[in-house]
Coordinates of C-alpha atoms in Angstrom, one line a residue:
M26 CA -14.7 67.4 12.6
S27 CA -15.1 64.1 10.7
V28 CA -18.5 62.5 9.9
S29 CA -17.8 59.6 12.3
Q30 CA -17.1 62.0 15.1
I31 CA -20.3 64.0 14.5
I32 CA -22.4 60.8 14.6
L33 CA -20.6 59.7 17.8
V34 CA -21.4 63.2 19.5
A35 CA -25.0 63.0 18.3
L36 CA -25.4 59.5 19.8
V37 CA -24.0 60.6 23.1
S38 CA -26.3 63.6 23.2
G39 CA -29.2 61.4 22.5
V40 CA -28.2 59.1 25.4
S41 CA -27.8 62.1 27.7
A42 CA -31.3 63.4 26.7
E43 CA -32.8 60.0 27.4
I44 CA -31.2 59.9 30.8
S45 CA -32.4 63.3 31.7
Q46 CA -35.9 62.5 30.5
Q47 CA -36.1 59.5 32.7
S48 CA -34.7 61.4 35.7
N49 CA -37.4 64.1 35.4
H50 CA -40.2 61.5 35.2
E51 CA -42.1 63.4 32.5
S52 CA -45.6 62.5 31.5
P53 CA -46.4 60.3 28.5
K54 CA -47.5 63.3 26.6
N55 CA -44.2 65.0 27.2
N56 CA -42.4 61.8 26.3
V57 CA -44.0 61.8 22.9
T58 CA -43.1 65.4 22.4
N59 CA -39.5 64.9 23.5
E60 CA -39.3 61.7 21.4
S61 CA -40.4 63.7 18.4
K62 CA -37.8 66.3 19.1
L63 CA -35.1 63.7 19.4
G64 CA -36.1 61.9 16.2
F65 CA -34.2 58.9 15.1
L66 CA -31.3 59.5 17.5
G67 CA -33.7 59.6 20.4
I68 CA -35.2 56.3 19.6
G69 CA -31.8 54.8 19.1
A70 CA -30.7 56.2 22.5
R71 CA -33.7 54.7 24.2
F72 CA -32.9 51.4 22.7
V73 CA -29.2 51.6 23.8
I74 CA -30.3 52.5 27.4
R75 CA -32.6 49.5 27.6
Y76 CA -30.0 47.2 26.2
I77 CA -27.4 48.4 28.8
K78 CA -29.8 47.9 31.6
S79 CA -30.8 44.4 30.6
S80 CA -27.2 43.5 29.8
Y81 CA -25.9 44.8 33.1
R82 CA -28.6 42.9 35.0
D83 CA -27.9 39.6 33.2
D84 CA -24.1 39.8 32.8
P85 CA -22.2 42.8 34.2
F86 CA -18.9 41.5 33.0
R87 CA -20.1 41.6 29.4
T88 CA -21.2 45.2 29.9
F89 CA -17.7 46.1 31.0
L90 CA -16.1 44.5 28.0
E91 CA -18.6 46.2 25.7
L92 CA -17.8 49.5 27.3
L93 CA -14.1 49.0 26.7
L94 CA -14.8 48.1 23.1
I95 CA -16.8 51.3 22.7
L96 CA -14.1 53.4 24.2
F97 CA -11.5 51.8 21.9
I98 CA -13.7 52.5 18.9
A99 CA -14.1 56.1 20.0
W100 CA -10.4 56.5 20.5
Y101 CA -9.6 54.8 17.1
I102 CA -12.0 57.1 15.3
S103 CA -10.9 60.3 16.9
R104 CA -7.1 59.7 16.7
N105 CA -5.0 61.5 14.1
K106 CA -4.6 59.8 10.8
Y107 CA -1.4 59.5 8.8
K108 CA -1.7 61.2 5.5
M109 CA 0.4 60.4 2.4
N110 CA 3.1 62.9 1.5
Q111 CA 2.8 64.6 4.9
T112 CA 6.1 66.4 5.2
D113 CA 5.1 69.7 6.9
I114 CA 4.9 68.7 10.6
K115 CA 5.3 71.5 13.2
L116 CA 6.2 70.5 16.7
S117 CA 5.6 72.9 19.5
E118 CA 8.1 73.5 22.3
K119 CA 5.8 71.7 24.7
V120 CA 5.1 68.1 24.0
S121 CA 1.4 67.8 23.2
Q122 CA -1.0 65.6 25.0
Q123 CA -1.3 63.4 21.8
M124 CA 2.5 62.9 21.7
L125 CA 2.6 61.8 25.3
L126 CA -0.2 59.3 24.6
T127 CA 1.8 58.0 21.6
L128 CA 5.0 57.6 23.6
F129 CA 3.0 55.9 26.4
K130 CA 1.5 53.5 23.8
N131 CA 4.9 52.7 22.4
S132 CA 6.3 52.0 25.8
L133 CA 3.5 49.5 26.4
Y134 CA 4.0 47.8 23.0
Y135 CA 7.8 47.6 23.1
P136 CA 8.1 44.4 25.1
F137 CA 5.7 42.6 22.8
N138 CA 7.3 43.9 19.7
H139 CA 10.7 42.8 21.0
F140 CA 9.5 39.3 21.8
F141 CA 7.7 39.0 18.5
S142 CA 10.8 40.1 16.6
R143 CA 12.9 37.4 18.4
F144 CA 10.2 34.8 17.7
L145 CA 10.3 35.6 14.0
K146 CA 14.1 35.4 14.0
E147 CA 14.0 32.0 15.6
I148 CA 11.5 30.8 12.9
D149 CA 13.8 32.1 10.2
D150 CA 16.7 30.3 11.7
L151 CA 14.8 27.0 11.9
I152 CA 13.7 27.3 8.3
S153 CA 17.2 28.0 7.1
E154 CA 18.5 25.0 9.1
W155 CA 15.7 22.6 8.1
K156 CA 16.4 19.7 5.7
P157 CA 13.7 17.5 4.3
E158 CA 13.5 13.8 5.3
P159 CA 15.0 11.5 2.7
L160 CA 12.5 9.6 0.5
S161 CA 14.1 6.4 1.6
I162 CA 16.7 5.4 4.2
A163 CA 20.1 4.3 3.1
L164 CA 20.6 0.7 2.1
T165 CA 21.7 -1.6 4.9
K166 CA 24.9 -3.6 4.5
H167 CA 22.8 -6.7 3.7
E168 CA 20.7 -5.0 1.1
Q169 CA 23.7 -3.6 -0.6
E170 CA 25.3 -7.1 -0.6
V171 CA 22.2 -8.5 -2.3
L172 CA 22.3 -5.9 -5.0
D173 CA 26.0 -6.3 -5.6
N174 CA 25.6 -10.1 -6.1
T175 CA 22.5 -9.9 -8.4
P176 CA 23.5 -11.7 -11.6
V177 CA 22.9 -10.0 -15.0
I178 CA 22.1 -12.3 -17.9
D179 CA 23.5 -11.4 -21.3
G180 CA 21.1 -12.8 -23.9
P181 CA 17.8 -14.8 -23.6
N182 CA 16.6 -16.3 -20.4
G183 CA 16.2 -20.1 -20.1
T184 CA 17.7 -23.2 -18.6
I185 CA 21.2 -22.4 -19.8
V186 CA 22.1 -18.7 -19.7
T187 CA 25.1 -16.6 -20.4
L188 CA 26.1 -14.1 -17.8
I189 CA 27.4 -10.6 -18.4
D190 CA 31.0 -11.7 -17.6
G191 CA 30.8 -14.3 -20.4
S192 CA 30.4 -17.4 -18.3
S193 CA 27.5 -19.8 -18.7
A194 CA 25.4 -21.3 -16.0
V195 CA 22.5 -23.7 -15.4
N196 CA 19.6 -21.6 -14.3
F197 CA 17.6 -22.7 -11.2
S198 CA 15.9 -19.2 -10.8
C199 CA 13.6 -19.2 -13.8
F200 CA 9.8 -19.9 -13.7
D201 CA 10.1 -21.7 -17.1
F202 CA 8.9 -25.0 -15.5
L203 CA 7.8 -26.6 -18.8
G204 CA 10.6 -25.2 -21.0
F205 CA 8.4 -23.0 -23.2
L206 CA 11.0 -20.3 -23.5
S207 CA 13.1 -22.4 -25.8
N208 CA 10.2 -23.4 -28.1
P209 CA 11.5 -22.5 -31.6
S210 CA 8.0 -22.5 -33.2
V211 CA 6.8 -19.8 -30.8
K212 CA 9.8 -17.6 -31.7
E213 CA 9.1 -17.9 -35.4
K214 CA 5.5 -17.1 -35.0
A215 CA 6.3 -14.1 -32.7
I216 CA 8.3 -12.5 -35.5
D217 CA 5.3 -12.7 -37.8
I218 CA 3.0 -11.2 -35.1
L219 CA 5.5 -8.4 -34.6
R220 CA 5.3 -7.5 -38.2
N221 CA 1.5 -7.7 -38.4
Y222 CA 0.5 -6.1 -35.1
G223 CA 3.5 -4.0 -34.1
V224 CA 5.1 -3.7 -30.6
G225 CA 2.3 -2.5 -28.3
A226 CA -1.4 -1.7 -28.2
C227 CA -0.8 1.9 -26.9
G228 CA -4.1 2.0 -25.1
P229 CA -6.1 0.3 -22.3
T230 CA -8.4 -2.5 -23.2
G231 CA -11.6 -0.4 -22.8
F232 CA -10.2 2.4 -25.0
Y233 CA -9.2 0.9 -28.4
G234 CA -6.6 -1.4 -26.8
T235 CA -8.5 -4.7 -27.3
L236 CA -7.2 -6.7 -30.2
D237 CA -8.8 -9.8 -31.7
I238 CA -6.0 -12.0 -30.4
H239 CA -6.8 -10.8 -26.8
M240 CA -10.2 -12.2 -27.2
E241 CA -8.8 -15.4 -28.6
L242 CA -6.5 -15.8 -25.6
E243 CA -9.4 -15.3 -23.2
N244 CA -11.4 -18.0 -25.0
S245 CA -8.4 -20.4 -24.8
I246 CA -8.0 -19.8 -21.1
T247 CA -11.7 -20.4 -20.5
S248 CA -11.6 -23.6 -22.5
F249 CA -8.4 -24.9 -20.9
M250 CA -9.6 -24.1 -17.3
K251 CA -13.2 -25.3 -18.1
A252 CA -14.6 -22.1 -16.6
D253 CA -17.6 -20.0 -17.4
S254 CA -15.6 -17.0 -18.5
S255 CA -12.3 -15.3 -18.1
I256 CA -10.6 -11.9 -18.3
L257 CA -7.1 -11.0 -19.3
Y258 CA -4.8 -8.7 -17.3
S259 CA -1.7 -7.2 -19.0
Q260 CA 0.4 -7.2 -15.8
G261 CA 0.9 -10.1 -13.4
M262 CA 1.1 -8.2 -10.2
A263 CA -1.9 -6.0 -11.1
T264 CA -4.1 -9.1 -11.4
I265 CA -4.5 -10.0 -7.7
I266 CA -3.9 -6.4 -6.6
S267 CA -6.9 -5.3 -8.7
I268 CA -9.3 -8.2 -8.1
I269 CA -9.3 -8.2 -4.3
P270 CA -10.3 -4.5 -3.8
C271 CA -12.6 -4.8 -6.8
F272 CA -14.9 -7.1 -4.7
S273 CA -13.9 -6.7 -1.1
K274 CA -14.5 -3.2 0.2
R275 CA -14.2 -1.4 3.5
D276 CA -15.7 -3.3 6.5
D277 CA -15.9 -6.5 4.5
I278 CA -14.2 -9.7 6.0
I279 CA -11.1 -11.4 4.6
I280 CA -9.7 -14.6 6.0
A281 CA -6.2 -15.1 4.7
D282 CA -3.3 -17.5 5.0
E283 CA -0.4 -15.9 6.8
K284 CA 2.1 -17.1 4.2
N285 CA 0.2 -15.6 1.2
N286 CA 2.6 -13.9 -1.3
F287 CA 3.4 -10.3 -1.2
M288 CA 1.0 -9.4 -4.1
I289 CA -1.9 -10.8 -2.2
Q290 CA -1.0 -8.9 0.9
Q291 CA -0.9 -5.7 -1.1
G292 CA -4.3 -6.4 -2.6
I293 CA -5.7 -7.0 0.9
K294 CA -4.3 -3.6 2.1
L295 CA -5.8 -1.8 -0.8
S296 CA -9.2 -3.3 -0.1
R297 CA -9.3 -1.7 3.4
S298 CA -11.3 -4.8 4.6
K299 CA -11.1 -6.3 8.0
V300 CA -8.4 -9.1 7.9
F301 CA -8.1 -12.2 10.0
W302 CA -5.1 -14.4 9.5
Y303 CA -4.8 -18.1 10.1
K304 CA -1.7 -20.3 10.5
H305 CA -0.1 -21.5 7.2
N306 CA -2.0 -24.4 5.7
D307 CA -3.5 -25.2 9.1
M308 CA -7.1 -26.2 8.4
Q309 CA -8.0 -26.5 12.1
D310 CA -6.9 -23.0 12.7
L311 CA -8.8 -21.8 9.6
E312 CA -12.0 -23.3 10.9
R313 CA -11.3 -21.7 14.3
V314 CA -11.0 -18.3 12.6
L315 CA -14.1 -18.8 10.5
I316 CA -16.2 -19.6 13.6
K317 CA -14.8 -16.6 15.5
T318 CA -15.4 -14.3 12.6
N319 CA -19.0 -15.5 12.1
E320 CA -19.6 -14.7 15.8
I321 CA -18.4 -11.2 15.2
V322 CA -20.5 -10.8 12.1
S323 CA -23.6 -12.0 13.8
K324 CA -23.4 -9.0 16.1
V325 CA -23.1 -6.5 13.3
K326 CA -26.1 -4.2 13.0
G327 CA -27.1 -3.2 9.5
P328 CA -26.0 -4.7 6.2
L329 CA -24.0 -7.9 6.5
P330 CA -20.4 -7.7 5.2
R331 CA -19.1 -9.8 2.4
K332 CA -16.8 -12.6 3.5
F333 CA -13.8 -14.0 1.6
I334 CA -11.2 -16.7 2.1
I335 CA -8.0 -15.9 0.2
T336 CA -5.2 -18.4 -0.3
E337 CA -2.7 -19.6 -2.9
G338 CA -2.9 -23.0 -4.5
L339 CA 0.9 -23.5 -4.6
F340 CA 2.6 -21.1 -2.1
S341 CA 5.5 -19.1 -3.5
N342 CA 7.0 -18.5 -0.1
T343 CA 7.0 -22.1 1.1
G344 CA 6.4 -24.5 -1.8
N345 CA 3.5 -26.1 0.0
I346 CA 0.2 -27.0 -1.7
V347 CA -3.2 -25.9 -0.2
P348 CA -5.6 -28.8 0.8
L349 CA -8.2 -27.3 -1.5
D350 CA -10.8 -30.0 -0.8
V351 CA -10.8 -29.1 2.9
V352 CA -10.9 -25.4 2.1
M353 CA -14.0 -25.9 -0.1
K354 CA -15.8 -27.9 2.6
L355 CA -15.1 -25.1 5.2
K356 CA -16.1 -22.4 2.6
N357 CA -19.5 -24.0 2.0
K358 CA -20.1 -24.8 5.6
Y359 CA -19.5 -21.3 6.9
K360 CA -20.8 -19.4 3.9
Y361 CA -17.7 -17.8 2.5
R362 CA -16.5 -16.8 -1.0
L363 CA -13.1 -18.1 -2.1
I364 CA -10.4 -16.2 -4.0
L365 CA -7.8 -18.7 -5.1
D366 CA -4.4 -17.5 -6.6
D367 CA -3.3 -20.6 -8.5
S368 CA -0.6 -18.8 -10.5
L369 CA 2.2 -21.3 -9.8
A370 CA -0.1 -24.4 -9.8
I371 CA -1.6 -23.8 -13.2
G372 CA 0.9 -25.5 -15.6
T373 CA 2.5 -27.7 -12.9
L374 CA -0.1 -29.5 -10.9
G375 CA -3.0 -31.7 -11.8
S376 CA -3.4 -34.5 -14.3
R377 CA -3.5 -32.1 -17.2
G378 CA -1.7 -29.1 -15.6
A379 CA -4.8 -27.1 -14.8
G380 CA -3.8 -26.4 -11.2
T381 CA -5.1 -27.4 -7.8
T382 CA -8.7 -27.6 -9.0
D383 CA -7.5 -30.2 -11.4
M384 CA -5.4 -31.9 -8.8
F385 CA -8.3 -32.2 -6.3
G386 CA -11.0 -32.9 -8.8
I387 CA -12.9 -29.6 -8.1
S388 CA -14.7 -27.7 -10.8
P389 CA -13.3 -24.2 -11.4
K390 CA -16.9 -23.1 -11.6
D391 CA -17.2 -23.7 -7.9
I392 CA -14.4 -21.2 -7.2
D393 CA -15.7 -17.7 -6.9
L394 CA -12.6 -16.1 -8.3
L395 CA -9.8 -18.2 -9.7
L396 CA -6.5 -16.4 -10.6
G397 CA -3.7 -17.6 -12.9
S398 CA -0.4 -16.3 -14.2
L399 CA 0.9 -16.0 -17.8
W400 CA 4.3 -14.5 -17.0
Q401 CA 5.6 -17.6 -15.1
V402 CA 4.8 -21.0 -16.6
F403 CA 3.6 -19.8 -20.0
G404 CA 6.6 -17.5 -20.6
A405 CA 4.6 -14.4 -21.6
A406 CA 3.2 -11.6 -19.4
G407 CA 0.2 -10.6 -17.3
G408 CA -2.4 -12.9 -15.7
F409 CA -6.0 -13.9 -15.9
C410 CA -9.1 -14.5 -13.7
C411 CA -11.8 -17.2 -14.2
A412 CA -15.2 -16.6 -12.8
S413 CA -18.9 -16.3 -13.7
K414 CA -19.8 -14.0 -16.5
E415 CA -21.3 -11.5 -14.1
L416 CA -18.1 -11.2 -12.1
I417 CA -16.0 -10.9 -15.2
G418 CA -18.2 -8.1 -16.5
H419 CA -17.9 -6.3 -13.2
Q420 CA -14.1 -6.5 -13.5
R421 CA -14.1 -5.0 -17.0
L422 CA -15.7 -1.9 -15.5
S423 CA -14.2 -1.8 -12.0
G424 CA -10.9 -3.7 -12.1
A425 CA -8.3 -0.9 -11.9
G426 CA -5.5 -3.1 -13.3
Y427 CA -7.7 -3.9 -16.3
V428 CA -9.3 -0.5 -16.9
F429 CA -6.2 1.7 -16.5
S430 CA -3.4 -0.5 -17.9
A431 CA -2.3 -0.7 -21.5
S432 CA -3.3 -3.9 -23.2
M433 CA -0.9 -6.8 -23.4
P434 CA 1.4 -6.5 -26.4
A435 CA 0.3 -8.7 -29.3
I436 CA 3.6 -10.7 -29.4
L437 CA 3.2 -11.8 -25.7
T438 CA -0.5 -12.5 -26.2
V439 CA 0.2 -15.0 -29.0
T440 CA 3.0 -16.5 -27.1
A441 CA 0.8 -17.2 -24.1
N442 CA -1.9 -18.6 -26.3
D443 CA 0.4 -21.0 -28.2
N444 CA 2.0 -22.2 -24.9
I445 CA -1.5 -23.0 -23.4
R446 CA -2.3 -25.0 -26.5
R447 CA 1.0 -26.8 -26.3
L448 CA 0.3 -27.7 -22.7
Q449 CA -3.2 -29.0 -23.7
S450 CA -1.6 -31.3 -26.3
D451 CA 1.7 -32.2 -24.7
Y452 CA 0.8 -32.5 -21.0
P453 CA 1.1 -36.3 -21.1
L454 CA 4.8 -35.8 -21.8
L455 CA 5.7 -32.6 -20.0
L456 CA 4.1 -33.2 -16.6
P457 CA 5.5 -36.6 -15.9
K458 CA 9.0 -35.3 -16.9
L459 CA 8.6 -32.4 -14.6
R460 CA 7.6 -34.6 -11.6
E461 CA 10.5 -36.9 -12.4
N462 CA 13.0 -34.1 -12.2
I463 CA 11.4 -32.8 -9.0
S464 CA 11.8 -36.3 -7.5
I465 CA 15.4 -36.6 -8.7
F466 CA 16.3 -33.2 -7.3
R467 CA 14.8 -33.8 -3.9
N468 CA 16.5 -37.2 -3.6
A469 CA 19.9 -35.6 -4.4
I470 CA 19.6 -32.8 -1.9
S471 CA 18.1 -35.0 0.8
K472 CA 21.6 -36.5 1.3
I473 CA 22.9 -33.2 2.6
D474 CA 22.4 -33.3 6.3
S475 CA 23.2 -29.6 6.9
I476 CA 20.0 -28.3 5.2
I477 CA 16.2 -28.4 5.7
V478 CA 14.1 -28.8 2.6
E479 CA 10.6 -27.1 2.6
G480 CA 7.8 -27.7 0.1
N481 CA 5.5 -30.4 -1.1
D482 CA 7.0 -33.4 -2.9
L483 CA 5.1 -32.4 -6.1
S484 CA 6.1 -28.8 -6.0
P485 CA 8.6 -27.4 -8.5
V486 CA 9.3 -24.6 -6.0
V487 CA 11.7 -25.8 -3.4
H488 CA 13.0 -23.7 -0.4
I489 CA 16.3 -24.8 1.1
H490 CA 17.1 -23.6 4.6
L491 CA 20.4 -24.0 6.5
S492 CA 20.0 -26.0 9.7
T493 CA 20.7 -24.1 13.0
P494 CA 23.9 -26.1 13.8
T495 CA 25.2 -25.4 10.3
I496 CA 24.6 -21.6 10.7
K497 CA 26.3 -21.5 14.1
S498 CA 29.2 -23.5 12.7
C499 CA 29.6 -21.1 9.7
L500 CA 29.4 -18.0 12.0
K501 CA 31.9 -19.5 14.4
K502 CA 34.4 -19.9 11.5
S503 CA 33.8 -16.3 10.3
K504 CA 33.8 -14.6 13.7
G505 CA 36.3 -16.8 15.5
Y506 CA 34.0 -17.6 18.4
E507 CA 30.8 -19.5 19.1
V508 CA 27.5 -17.7 18.8
A509 CA 24.4 -18.5 20.9
S510 CA 22.0 -16.9 18.4
F511 CA 22.0 -15.2 15.0
T512 CA 19.9 -12.8 13.0
N513 CA 18.2 -13.2 9.7
N514 CA 20.7 -10.8 8.1
E515 CA 23.6 -13.1 9.2
E516 CA 21.8 -16.1 7.8
N517 CA 21.1 -14.3 4.5
H518 CA 24.8 -13.3 4.3
L519 CA 25.7 -17.0 4.4
L520 CA 23.1 -17.8 1.6
V521 CA 24.5 -15.0 -0.5
Q522 CA 28.0 -16.5 -0.2
I523 CA 26.7 -19.9 -1.1
A524 CA 24.8 -18.6 -4.1
S525 CA 27.9 -16.7 -5.2
H526 CA 30.1 -19.8 -4.9
M527 CA 27.7 -21.9 -6.9
R528 CA 27.4 -19.2 -9.6
N529 CA 31.1 -19.1 -10.0
H530 CA 31.0 -22.8 -10.6
G531 CA 28.2 -22.9 -13.2
I532 CA 24.9 -23.0 -11.1
L533 CA 22.6 -19.9 -11.0
V534 CA 20.5 -19.8 -7.9
S535 CA 19.2 -17.0 -5.7
Q536 CA 18.2 -16.6 -2.1
A537 CA 14.5 -15.7 -1.6
V538 CA 14.1 -11.9 -1.3
Y539 CA 11.5 -10.4 1.0
D540 CA 10.5 -7.0 2.1
D541 CA 10.4 -7.7 5.8
D542 CA 8.9 -4.3 6.6
Q543 CA 5.9 -4.9 4.4
E544 CA 5.4 -8.7 4.9
H545 CA 2.8 -9.9 7.3
T546 CA 5.1 -12.4 8.8
V547 CA 8.9 -12.6 8.7
N548 CA 10.0 -15.4 6.3
K549 CA 12.9 -17.6 7.2
P550 CA 15.8 -17.0 4.8
S551 CA 16.2 -19.7 2.1
L552 CA 17.5 -20.5 -1.3
K553 CA 14.6 -20.6 -3.7
V554 CA 15.1 -23.3 -6.3
L555 CA 12.9 -23.7 -9.4
V556 CA 13.0 -27.1 -11.1
S557 CA 12.3 -27.3 -14.8
V558 CA 11.7 -30.1 -17.3
S559 CA 14.7 -28.8 -19.2
H560 CA 17.1 -29.7 -16.4
T561 CA 19.1 -32.8 -17.0
Q562 CA 19.9 -35.4 -14.4
N563 CA 23.5 -34.1 -14.4
D564 CA 22.3 -30.5 -13.8
L565 CA 20.3 -31.7 -10.7
Q566 CA 23.1 -33.7 -9.3
M567 CA 25.6 -30.9 -10.0
F568 CA 23.4 -28.5 -8.0
A569 CA 23.4 -30.8 -5.0
D570 CA 27.2 -31.4 -5.1
L571 CA 28.0 -27.7 -5.4
L572 CA 25.6 -26.8 -2.6
N573 CA 27.2 -29.3 -0.3
Q574 CA 30.6 -28.1 -1.3
A575 CA 29.7 -24.4 -0.6
I576 CA 28.3 -25.2 2.9
R577 CA 31.4 -27.3 3.8
M578 CA 33.7 -24.5 2.7
L579 CA 31.9 -22.0 5.0
S580 CA 31.6 -24.2 8.0
N581 CA 34.8 -26.2 8.1

């Protein structure tokens, strides 16, 4: 007999003795004597009896379950064990009681085993048939068309470019508004910088990636913008995407223009702040949202959230200019901070090209966070932020795009610095020429009655939309029947055809490309035209003539 079986028998004997003791109603003296005789097992038995009585009185069902558990334990301990290398098994002619019990047990378990085996087989079949979801869906017909018609430039970018097929074209899709890309002195200096500093810094700014020329560029930006301090970012998109979540956190408040560019929208998403949108450039709607938001904030218990207004100076998606003077009044009235992305305005707007703050006569020091670009107007890379010294210091430690990105290559740093200095000295010549070209261009395309021109008269970014009758006329010609309505993809298809026709005749222009699934609002399809000081009057008139020709070809 095994040790576990001996203990079980002893415990049962103790329980039996305890029961017989209580049934004979022995005296306390005898109880002590019996208790001493029973020893440890007797004391344990008495405890078990008392536990069973109280348990049965309080919860009989639990007593029943515990009894079943005890019986199962007793059966499990007393059953025969399988031994390794057990080959000598003698079976009697009569089936033993244990064999009958085993057969009975298997007969009970068979249905479950059969079901479980089928269940596992179904799982295996599903696993063998499973295919992972694709990382991205297949390109739509429109998306493939856009990719197929994307031009490839063979050589340097600029106003006049050579395409990969050998043809040349006048470029209206380049942000070189002031013609800095063709500056020969910058090219010569860039060669010397490449020899002295090499190609890249190979390290973030905070980890041996900061060069003396980086600090010189920051000083030049601070001086040009007339700000307290500035910080340099090596990547343009990382500038706004880093700055917004650097200051606006979860449960903070952001009031944003619904037509803010895609980079601003991504920065807002990363901040995880509460966002309230107002109608594009509608100051009455902005004030309405500010009042509504302040009412919500007044009911907040605990620490008050930080509140921001985020807008562009010159909107990339529309070409409109923000009424910054009105925004500043509302900002001060309702106690908000302002994040202004002036990337397209710096270098194009204002009396000296310092952006919308220069245009409206507002000190950059009154803007909490003023952002600019170096990869657009100034022909280099990256961006910058002007703010107080405290806010700039915070970004050097907490701005993800600053801390974790490699520093700007020296050659681009010097290029940006030289172009800023050139703007400071040559703005009396460059800015009037740019505004003259913008005026000539808008006058030329205004004679085309089949389009709608969007954007401020001073903006070098011009969006050209096809009018509704024109779209229907073009679709009628292509489909052979009149259409009552049309989709954005159909309109974009027409714009791709127009851009392709113009490219074949020497004008490079592109339709505005948006990620509609990620944009806050769906933007109306358009041709996005960028006017430069390098464009001649013949270039501007040629654009208008070819545009009108392409539209007539598709509609008549």
